[in-house]
């Protein structure tokens, strides 16, 4: 998921990351956000649906120009931070994002919080979707993520991250902050790349999945 300059990154980082994706056969995803580098796109901004449609479209154009130069293409779109969380709970925001993606390229896959409005609104207009789950975040009983403003919302223990990833993929469940077991469809797993232990988490999950016979591939 490549930041398109609104919450992080610039033309050089996008170009370099796309080159790495090509080299390592990694699916390229656009990671659009609110225009908010100060808060890394994690502050919820009061933006109407039309503006959200435009900002998603603009970021897709930015990434598309670079992937086209490098003779490849965008595979999926995953909103970032506050925009992602807002689309999970707000139908209008979810609809604006879904329509922006479909109008730009109806073959793109939209990643959204598993079972949320993000997925439902995209499906309504015939857009391909991937239910996303989180290995490094704590879940609330309603299937939403515990806000980062609450201590412990981000999991930093590598064993717990691996355990949650395996549970999500093999059992289709997550254990919430209250100890409740909830059902979640898992098509793709998020690990936050800005986390201190992100690389360690990915390596550990990859190794565990190999042992468990879980195959990792792009849709």
PDB file of N, CA, C and O in Angstrom, residues 81-144:
ATOM      1  N   UNK A  81      -5.550   5.344   7.429  1.00  0.00           N
ATOM      2  CA  UNK A  81      -5.775   6.061   8.677  1.00  0.00           C
ATOM      3  C   UNK A  81      -7.204   6.476   8.957  1.00  0.00           C
ATOM      4  O   UNK A  81      -8.130   5.666   8.928  1.00  0.00           O
ATOM      5  N   UNK A  82      -7.383   7.770   9.224  1.00  0.00           N
ATOM      6  CA  UNK A  82      -8.701   8.288   9.597  1.00  0.00           C
ATOM      7  C   UNK A  82      -9.708   8.122   8.469  1.00  0.00           C
ATOM      8  O   UNK A  82     -10.894   7.872   8.720  1.00  0.00           O
ATOM      9  N   UNK A  83      -9.253   8.244   7.232  1.00  0.00           N
ATOM     10  CA  UNK A  83     -10.157   8.061   6.096  1.00  0.00           C
ATOM     11  C   UNK A  83     -10.665   6.618   6.050  1.00  0.00           C
ATOM     12  O   UNK A  83     -11.849   6.382   5.798  1.00  0.00           O
ATOM     13  N   UNK A  84      -9.795   5.683   6.313  1.00  0.00           N
ATOM     14  CA  UNK A  84     -10.156   4.260   6.360  1.00  0.00           C
ATOM     15  C   UNK A  84     -11.184   4.002   7.463  1.00  0.00           C
ATOM     16  O   UNK A  84     -12.218   3.373   7.243  1.00  0.00           O
ATOM     17  N   UNK A  85     -10.881   4.484   8.660  1.00  0.00           N
ATOM     18  CA  UNK A  85     -11.770   4.243   9.799  1.00  0.00           C
ATOM     19  C   UNK A  85     -13.125   4.923   9.620  1.00  0.00           C
ATOM     20  O   UNK A  85     -14.158   4.381  10.012  1.00  0.00           O
ATOM     21  N   UNK A  86     -13.106   6.120   9.024  1.00  0.00           N
ATOM     22  CA  UNK A  86     -14.355   6.834   8.789  1.00  0.00           C
ATOM     23  C   UNK A  86     -15.219   6.095   7.766  1.00  0.00           C
ATOM     24  O   UNK A  86     -16.434   5.986   7.922  1.00  0.00           O
ATOM     25  N   UNK A  87     -14.587   5.562   6.739  1.00  0.00           N
ATOM     26  CA  UNK A  87     -15.342   4.838   5.708  1.00  0.00           C
ATOM     27  C   UNK A  87     -15.927   3.541   6.247  1.00  0.00           C
ATOM     28  O   UNK A  87     -16.937   3.055   5.747  1.00  0.00           O
ATOM     29  N   UNK A  88     -15.298   2.994   7.283  1.00  0.00           N
ATOM     30  CA  UNK A  88     -15.810   1.755   7.874  1.00  0.00           C
ATOM     31  C   UNK A  88     -17.134   1.971   8.597  1.00  0.00           C
ATOM     32  O   UNK A  88     -17.981   1.071   8.640  1.00  0.00           O
ATOM     33  N   UNK A  89     -17.344   3.188   9.125  1.00  0.00           N
ATOM     34  CA  UNK A  89     -18.536   3.440   9.938  1.00  0.00           C
ATOM     35  C   UNK A  89     -19.530   4.411   9.306  1.00  0.00           C
ATOM     36  O   UNK A  89     -20.641   4.573   9.811  1.00  0.00           O
ATOM     37  N   UNK A  90     -19.151   5.056   8.206  1.00  0.00           N
ATOM     38  CA  UNK A  90     -19.998   6.074   7.584  1.00  0.00           C
ATOM     39  C   UNK A  90     -20.315   5.671   6.145  1.00  0.00           C
ATOM     40  O   UNK A  90     -19.418   5.634   5.286  1.00  0.00           O
ATOM     41  N   UNK A  91     -21.576   5.408   5.857  1.00  0.00           N
ATOM     42  CA  UNK A  91     -21.980   4.949   4.523  1.00  0.00           C
ATOM     43  C   UNK A  91     -21.653   5.969   3.437  1.00  0.00           C
ATOM     44  O   UNK A  91     -21.255   5.601   2.333  1.00  0.00           O
ATOM     45  N   UNK A  92     -21.845   7.262   3.726  1.00  0.00           N
ATOM     46  CA  UNK A  92     -21.597   8.286   2.718  1.00  0.00           C
ATOM     47  C   UNK A  92     -20.122   8.348   2.334  1.00  0.00           C
ATOM     48  O   UNK A  92     -19.771   8.470   1.157  1.00  0.00           O
ATOM     49  N   UNK A  93     -19.272   8.276   3.326  1.00  0.00           N
ATOM     50  CA  UNK A  93     -17.826   8.286   3.067  1.00  0.00           C
ATOM     51  C   UNK A  93     -17.431   7.025   2.303  1.00  0.00           C
ATOM     52  O   UNK A  93     -16.681   7.074   1.327  1.00  0.00           O
ATOM     53  N   UNK A  94     -17.951   5.889   2.754  1.00  0.00           N
ATOM     54  CA  UNK A  94     -17.653   4.624   2.082  1.00  0.00           C
ATOM     55  C   UNK A  94     -18.107   4.655   0.631  1.00  0.00           C
ATOM     56  O   UNK A  94     -17.395   4.196  -0.271  1.00  0.00           O
ATOM     57  N   UNK A  95     -19.286   5.216   0.395  1.00  0.00           N
ATOM     58  CA  UNK A  95     -19.816   5.311  -0.955  1.00  0.00           C
ATOM     59  C   UNK A  95     -18.986   6.225  -1.839  1.00  0.00           C
ATOM     60  O   UNK A  95     -18.759   5.933  -3.016  1.00  0.00           O
ATOM     61  N   UNK A  96     -18.533   7.346  -1.273  1.00  0.00           N
ATOM     62  CA  UNK A  96     -17.714   8.290  -2.029  1.00  0.00           C
ATOM     63  C   UNK A  96     -16.401   7.648  -2.461  1.00  0.00           C
ATOM     64  O   UNK A  96     -15.954   7.816  -3.612  1.00  0.00           O
ATOM     65  N   UNK A  97     -15.784   6.919  -1.556  1.00  0.00           N
ATOM     66  CA  UNK A  97     -14.524   6.245  -1.878  1.00  0.00           C
ATOM     67  C   UNK A  97     -14.750   5.164  -2.928  1.00  0.00           C
ATOM     68  O   UNK A  97     -14.013   5.073  -3.924  1.00  0.00           O
ATOM     69  N   UNK A  98     -15.775   4.355  -2.730  1.00  0.00           N
ATOM     70  CA  UNK A  98     -16.064   3.268  -3.663  1.00  0.00           C
ATOM     71  C   UNK A  98     -16.341   3.802  -5.063  1.00  0.00           C
ATOM     72  O   UNK A  98     -15.842   3.263  -6.064  1.00  0.00           O
ATOM     73  N   UNK A  99     -17.123   4.865  -5.154  1.00  0.00           N
ATOM     74  CA  UNK A  99     -17.443   5.444  -6.459  1.00  0.00           C
ATOM     75  C   UNK A  99     -16.210   6.052  -7.129  1.00  0.00           C
ATOM     76  O   UNK A  99     -16.046   5.940  -8.353  1.00  0.00           O
ATOM     77  N   UNK A 100     -15.337   6.669  -6.335  1.00  0.00           N
ATOM     78  CA  UNK A 100     -14.105   7.225  -6.892  1.00  0.00           C
ATOM     79  C   UNK A 100     -13.229   6.126  -7.483  1.00  0.00           C
ATOM     80  O   UNK A 100     -12.678   6.274  -8.586  1.00  0.00           O
ATOM     81  N   UNK A 101     -13.131   5.039  -6.761  1.00  0.00           N
ATOM     82  CA  UNK A 101     -12.314   3.913  -7.233  1.00  0.00           C
ATOM     83  C   UNK A 101     -12.916   3.304  -8.491  1.00  0.00           C
ATOM     84  O   UNK A 101     -12.221   3.068  -9.485  1.00  0.00           O
ATOM     85  N   UNK A 102     -14.220   3.058  -8.469  1.00  0.00           N
ATOM     86  CA  UNK A 102     -14.864   2.433  -9.626  1.00  0.00           C
ATOM     87  C   UNK A 102     -14.798   3.328 -10.854  1.00  0.00           C
ATOM     88  O   UNK A 102     -14.544   2.848 -11.976  1.00  0.00           O
ATOM     89  N   UNK A 103     -15.028   4.620 -10.672  1.00  0.00           N
ATOM     90  CA  UNK A 103     -14.996   5.537 -11.811  1.00  0.00           C
ATOM     91  C   UNK A 103     -13.590   5.660 -12.396  1.00  0.00           C
ATOM     92  O   UNK A 103     -13.428   5.888 -13.601  1.00  0.00           O
ATOM     93  N   UNK A 104     -12.584   5.512 -11.547  1.00  0.00           N
ATOM     94  CA  UNK A 104     -11.205   5.594 -12.022  1.00  0.00           C
ATOM     95  C   UNK A 104     -10.821   4.332 -12.791  1.00  0.00           C
ATOM     96  O   UNK A 104     -10.243   4.400 -13.870  1.00  0.00           O
ATOM     97  N   UNK A 105     -11.149   3.175 -12.207  1.00  0.00           N
ATOM     98  CA  UNK A 105     -10.854   1.891 -12.853  1.00  0.00           C
ATOM     99  C   UNK A 105     -11.697   0.817 -12.167  1.00  0.00           C
ATOM    100  O   UNK A 105     -11.398   0.419 -11.045  1.00  0.00           O
ATOM    101  N   UNK A 106     -12.724   0.349 -12.856  1.00  0.00           N
ATOM    102  CA  UNK A 106     -13.674  -0.589 -12.245  1.00  0.00           C
ATOM    103  C   UNK A 106     -13.059  -1.942 -11.934  1.00  0.00           C
ATOM    104  O   UNK A 106     -13.669  -2.757 -11.231  1.00  0.00           O
ATOM    105  N   UNK A 107     -11.832  -2.187 -12.417  1.00  0.00           N
ATOM    106  CA  UNK A 107     -11.186  -3.471 -12.153  1.00  0.00           C
ATOM    107  C   UNK A 107     -10.356  -3.465 -10.874  1.00  0.00           C
ATOM    108  O   UNK A 107      -9.881  -4.520 -10.440  1.00  0.00           O
ATOM    109  N   UNK A 108     -10.185  -2.313 -10.269  1.00  0.00           N
ATOM    110  CA  UNK A 108      -9.422  -2.241  -9.028  1.00  0.00           C
ATOM    111  C   UNK A 108     -10.170  -2.921  -7.881  1.00  0.00           C
ATOM    112  O   UNK A 108     -11.398  -2.954  -7.859  1.00  0.00           O
ATOM    113  N   UNK A 109      -9.420  -3.435  -6.926  1.00  0.00           N
ATOM    114  CA  UNK A 109      -9.993  -4.066  -5.733  1.00  0.00           C
ATOM    115  C   UNK A 109      -9.921  -3.069  -4.581  1.00  0.00           C
ATOM    116  O   UNK A 109      -8.877  -2.450  -4.343  1.00  0.00           O
ATOM    117  N   UNK A 110     -11.022  -2.901  -3.858  1.00  0.00           N
ATOM    118  CA  UNK A 110     -11.031  -2.004  -2.703  1.00  0.00           C
ATOM    119  C   UNK A 110     -10.855  -2.810  -1.423  1.00  0.00           C
ATOM    120  O   UNK A 110     -11.622  -3.734  -1.144  1.00  0.00           O
ATOM    121  N   UNK A 111      -9.834  -2.470  -0.657  1.00  0.00           N
ATOM    122  CA  UNK A 111      -9.611  -3.079   0.653  1.00  0.00           C
ATOM    123  C   UNK A 111     -10.370  -2.264   1.700  1.00  0.00           C
ATOM    124  O   UNK A 111     -10.291  -1.029   1.717  1.00  0.00           O
ATOM    125  N   UNK A 112     -11.087  -2.951   2.598  1.00  0.00           N
ATOM    126  CA  UNK A 112     -11.815  -2.268   3.658  1.00  0.00           C
ATOM    127  C   UNK A 112     -11.901  -3.130   4.897  1.00  0.00           C
ATOM    128  O   UNK A 112     -11.688  -4.355   4.840  1.00  0.00           O
ATOM    129  N   UNK A 113     -12.212  -2.511   6.015  1.00  0.00           N
ATOM    130  CA  UNK A 113     -12.330  -3.244   7.281  1.00  0.00           C
ATOM    131  C   UNK A 113     -13.360  -4.353   7.136  1.00  0.00           C
ATOM    132  O   UNK A 113     -14.484  -4.130   6.683  1.00  0.00           O
ATOM    133  N   UNK A 114     -12.981  -5.533   7.517  1.00  0.00           N
ATOM    134  CA  UNK A 114     -13.831  -6.711   7.340  1.00  0.00           C
ATOM    135  C   UNK A 114     -15.236  -6.497   7.897  1.00  0.00           C
ATOM    136  O   UNK A 114     -15.417  -6.111   9.053  1.00  0.00           O
ATOM    137  N   UNK A 115     -16.235  -6.711   7.030  1.00  0.00           N
ATOM    138  CA  UNK A 115     -17.627  -6.628   7.444  1.00  0.00           C
ATOM    139  C   UNK A 115     -18.168  -5.233   7.639  1.00  0.00           C
ATOM    140  O   UNK A 115     -19.281  -5.062   8.136  1.00  0.00           O
ATOM    141  N   UNK A 116     -17.434  -4.212   7.223  1.00  0.00           N
ATOM    142  CA  UNK A 116     -17.833  -2.820   7.492  1.00  0.00           C
ATOM    143  C   UNK A 116     -18.592  -2.205   6.318  1.00  0.00           C
ATOM    144  O   UNK A 116     -18.784  -2.824   5.279  1.00  0.00           O
ATOM    145  N   UNK A 117     -19.006  -0.939   6.494  1.00  0.00           N
ATOM    146  CA  UNK A 117     -19.660  -0.198   5.417  1.00  0.00           C
ATOM    147  C   UNK A 117     -18.744  -0.070   4.197  1.00  0.00           C
ATOM    148  O   UNK A 117     -19.229   0.021   3.068  1.00  0.00           O
ATOM    149  N   UNK A 118     -17.443  -0.024   4.421  1.00  0.00           N
ATOM    150  CA  UNK A 118     -16.497   0.076   3.305  1.00  0.00           C
ATOM    151  C   UNK A 118     -16.730  -1.042   2.300  1.00  0.00           C
ATOM    152  O   UNK A 118     -16.790  -0.809   1.085  1.00  0.00           O
ATOM    153  N   UNK A 119     -16.865  -2.244   2.811  1.00  0.00           N
ATOM    154  CA  UNK A 119     -17.075  -3.417   1.958  1.00  0.00           C
ATOM    155  C   UNK A 119     -18.485  -3.413   1.387  1.00  0.00           C
ATOM    156  O   UNK A 119     -18.695  -3.638   0.185  1.00  0.00           O
ATOM    157  N   UNK A 120     -19.469  -3.148   2.224  1.00  0.00           N
ATOM    158  CA  UNK A 120     -20.870  -3.215   1.796  1.00  0.00           C
ATOM    159  C   UNK A 120     -21.191  -2.211   0.696  1.00  0.00           C
ATOM    160  O   UNK A 120     -21.856  -2.546  -0.296  1.00  0.00           O
ATOM    161  N   UNK A 121     -20.723  -0.973   0.850  1.00  0.00           N
ATOM    162  CA  UNK A 121     -21.016   0.057  -0.145  1.00  0.00           C
ATOM    163  C   UNK A 121     -20.302  -0.223  -1.465  1.00  0.00           C
ATOM    164  O   UNK A 121     -20.842   0.064  -2.540  1.00  0.00           O
ATOM    165  N   UNK A 122     -19.112  -0.771  -1.398  1.00  0.00           N
ATOM    166  CA  UNK A 122     -18.388  -1.122  -2.624  1.00  0.00           C
ATOM    167  C   UNK A 122     -19.088  -2.250  -3.367  1.00  0.00           C
ATOM    168  O   UNK A 122     -19.210  -2.232  -4.596  1.00  0.00           O
ATOM    169  N   UNK A 123     -19.573  -3.225  -2.621  1.00  0.00           N
ATOM    170  CA  UNK A 123     -20.272  -4.352  -3.245  1.00  0.00           C
ATOM    171  C   UNK A 123     -21.568  -3.896  -3.909  1.00  0.00           C
ATOM    172  O   UNK A 123     -21.970  -4.438  -4.947  1.00  0.00           O
ATOM    173  N   UNK A 124     -22.226  -2.902  -3.324  1.00  0.00           N
ATOM    174  CA  UNK A 124     -23.477  -2.397  -3.893  1.00  0.00           C
ATOM    175  C   UNK A 124     -23.308  -1.908  -5.328  1.00  0.00           C
ATOM    176  O   UNK A 124     -24.237  -2.006  -6.133  1.00  0.00           O
ATOM    177  N   UNK A 125     -22.135  -1.361  -5.633  1.00  0.00           N
ATOM    178  CA  UNK A 125     -21.919  -0.816  -6.972  1.00  0.00           C
ATOM    179  C   UNK A 125     -21.083  -1.754  -7.841  1.00  0.00           C
ATOM    180  O   UNK A 125     -20.594  -1.364  -8.901  1.00  0.00           O
ATOM    181  N   UNK A 126     -20.922  -2.980  -7.373  1.00  0.00           N
ATOM    182  CA  UNK A 126     -20.249  -3.989  -8.181  1.00  0.00           C
ATOM    183  C   UNK A 126     -18.734  -3.929  -8.185  1.00  0.00           C
ATOM    184  O   UNK A 126     -18.081  -4.483  -9.072  1.00  0.00           O
ATOM    185  N   UNK A 127     -18.155  -3.266  -7.175  1.00  0.00           N
ATOM    186  CA  UNK A 127     -16.704  -3.161  -7.093  1.00  0.00           C
ATOM    187  C   UNK A 127     -16.139  -4.396  -6.395  1.00  0.00           C
ATOM    188  O   UNK A 127     -16.721  -4.907  -5.435  1.00  0.00           O
ATOM    189  N   UNK A 128     -15.009  -4.858  -6.861  1.00  0.00           N
ATOM    190  CA  UNK A 128     -14.333  -5.981  -6.209  1.00  0.00           C
ATOM    191  C   UNK A 128     -13.825  -5.522  -4.841  1.00  0.00           C
ATOM    192  O   UNK A 128     -13.344  -4.393  -4.697  1.00  0.00           O
ATOM    193  N   UNK A 129     -13.910  -6.404  -3.851  1.00  0.00           N
ATOM    194  CA  UNK A 129     -13.495  -6.046  -2.493  1.00  0.00           C
ATOM    195  C   UNK A 129     -12.615  -7.111  -1.859  1.00  0.00           C
ATOM    196  O   UNK A 129     -12.630  -8.272  -2.271  1.00  0.00           O
ATOM    197  N   UNK A 130     -11.865  -6.693  -0.852  1.00  0.00           N
ATOM    198  CA  UNK A 130     -11.109  -7.594   0.009  1.00  0.00           C
ATOM    199  C   UNK A 130     -11.393  -7.206   1.453  1.00  0.00           C
ATOM    200  O   UNK A 130     -11.169  -6.057   1.849  1.00  0.00           O
ATOM    201  N   UNK A 131     -11.891  -8.165   2.227  1.00  0.00           N
ATOM    202  CA  UNK A 131     -12.090  -7.938   3.656  1.00  0.00           C
ATOM    203  C   UNK A 131     -10.730  -7.940   4.347  1.00  0.00           C
ATOM    204  O   UNK A 131      -9.988  -8.930   4.302  1.00  0.00           O
ATOM    205  N   UNK A 132     -10.412  -6.824   4.988  1.00  0.00           N
ATOM    206  CA  UNK A 132      -9.107  -6.694   5.628  1.00  0.00           C
ATOM    207  C   UNK A 132      -9.208  -6.891   7.138  1.00  0.00           C
ATOM    208  O   UNK A 132     -10.121  -6.385   7.794  1.00  0.00           O
ATOM    209  N   UNK A 133      -8.245  -7.629   7.668  1.00  0.00           N
ATOM    210  CA  UNK A 133      -8.134  -7.823   9.112  1.00  0.00           C
ATOM    211  C   UNK A 133      -6.761  -7.336   9.569  1.00  0.00           C
ATOM    212  O   UNK A 133      -5.861  -7.128   8.760  1.00  0.00           O
ATOM    213  N   UNK A 134      -6.623  -7.162  10.877  1.00  0.00           N
ATOM    214  CA  UNK A 134      -5.414  -6.554  11.425  1.00  0.00           C
ATOM    215  C   UNK A 134      -4.732  -7.474  12.427  1.00  0.00           C
ATOM    216  O   UNK A 134      -5.347  -7.893  13.410  1.00  0.00           O
ATOM    217  N   UNK A 135      -3.474  -7.748  12.156  1.00  0.00           N
ATOM    218  CA  UNK A 135      -2.709  -8.595  13.064  1.00  0.00           C
ATOM    219  C   UNK A 135      -2.180  -7.817  14.260  1.00  0.00           C
ATOM    220  O   UNK A 135      -1.942  -8.390  15.322  1.00  0.00           O
ATOM    221  N   UNK A 136      -2.007  -6.511  14.084  1.00  0.00           N
ATOM    222  CA  UNK A 136      -1.337  -5.709  15.118  1.00  0.00           C
ATOM    223  C   UNK A 136      -2.237  -4.684  15.799  1.00  0.00           C
ATOM    224  O   UNK A 136      -1.760  -3.709  16.362  1.00  0.00           O
ATOM    225  N   UNK A 137      -3.551  -4.909  15.731  1.00  0.00           N
ATOM    226  CA  UNK A 137      -4.490  -4.009  16.393  1.00  0.00           C
ATOM    227  C   UNK A 137      -5.481  -4.790  17.248  1.00  0.00           C
ATOM    228  O   UNK A 137      -5.835  -5.940  16.933  1.00  0.00           O
ATOM    229  N   UNK A 138      -5.959  -4.168  18.320  1.00  0.00           N
ATOM    230  CA  UNK A 138      -6.958  -4.767  19.201  1.00  0.00           C
ATOM    231  C   UNK A 138      -8.355  -4.477  18.647  1.00  0.00           C
ATOM    232  O   UNK A 138      -8.654  -3.364  18.223  1.00  0.00           O
ATOM    233  N   UNK A 139      -9.204  -5.495  18.667  1.00  0.00           N
ATOM    234  CA  UNK A 139     -10.580  -5.357  18.186  1.00  0.00           C
ATOM    235  C   UNK A 139     -11.549  -5.063  19.324  1.00  0.00           C
ATOM    236  O   UNK A 139     -11.374  -5.559  20.447  1.00  0.00           O
ATOM    237  N   UNK A 140     -12.570  -4.281  19.021  1.00  0.00           N
ATOM    238  CA  UNK A 140     -13.698  -4.092  19.920  1.00  0.00           C
ATOM    239  C   UNK A 140     -14.761  -5.139  19.587  1.00  0.00           C
ATOM    240  O   UNK A 140     -14.698  -5.807  18.548  1.00  0.00           O
ATOM    241  N   UNK A 141     -15.762  -5.275  20.443  1.00  0.00           N
ATOM    242  CA  UNK A 141     -16.762  -6.328  20.282  1.00  0.00           C
ATOM    243  C   UNK A 141     -17.591  -6.201  19.008  1.00  0.00           C
ATOM    244  O   UNK A 141     -18.142  -7.185  18.518  1.00  0.00           O
ATOM    245  N   UNK A 142     -17.700  -4.975  18.460  1.00  0.00           N
ATOM    246  CA  UNK A 142     -18.492  -4.782  17.247  1.00  0.00           C
ATOM    247  C   UNK A 142     -17.683  -4.994  15.968  1.00  0.00           C
ATOM    248  O   UNK A 142     -18.173  -4.771  14.858  1.00  0.00           O
ATOM    249  N   UNK A 143     -16.441  -5.433  16.113  1.00  0.00           N
ATOM    250  CA  UNK A 143     -15.598  -5.689  14.951  1.00  0.00           C
ATOM    251  C   UNK A 143     -14.789  -4.500  14.496  1.00  0.00           C
ATOM    252  O   UNK A 143     -14.001  -4.603  13.550  1.00  0.00           O
ATOM    253  N   UNK A 144     -14.957  -3.350  15.155  1.00  0.00           N
ATOM    254  CA  UNK A 144     -14.158  -2.175  14.835  1.00  0.00           C
ATOM    255  C   UNK A 144     -12.825  -2.234  15.592  1.00  0.00           C
ATOM    256  O   UNK A 144     -12.654  -3.058  16.501  1.00  0.00           O
TER     257      UNK A 144
END
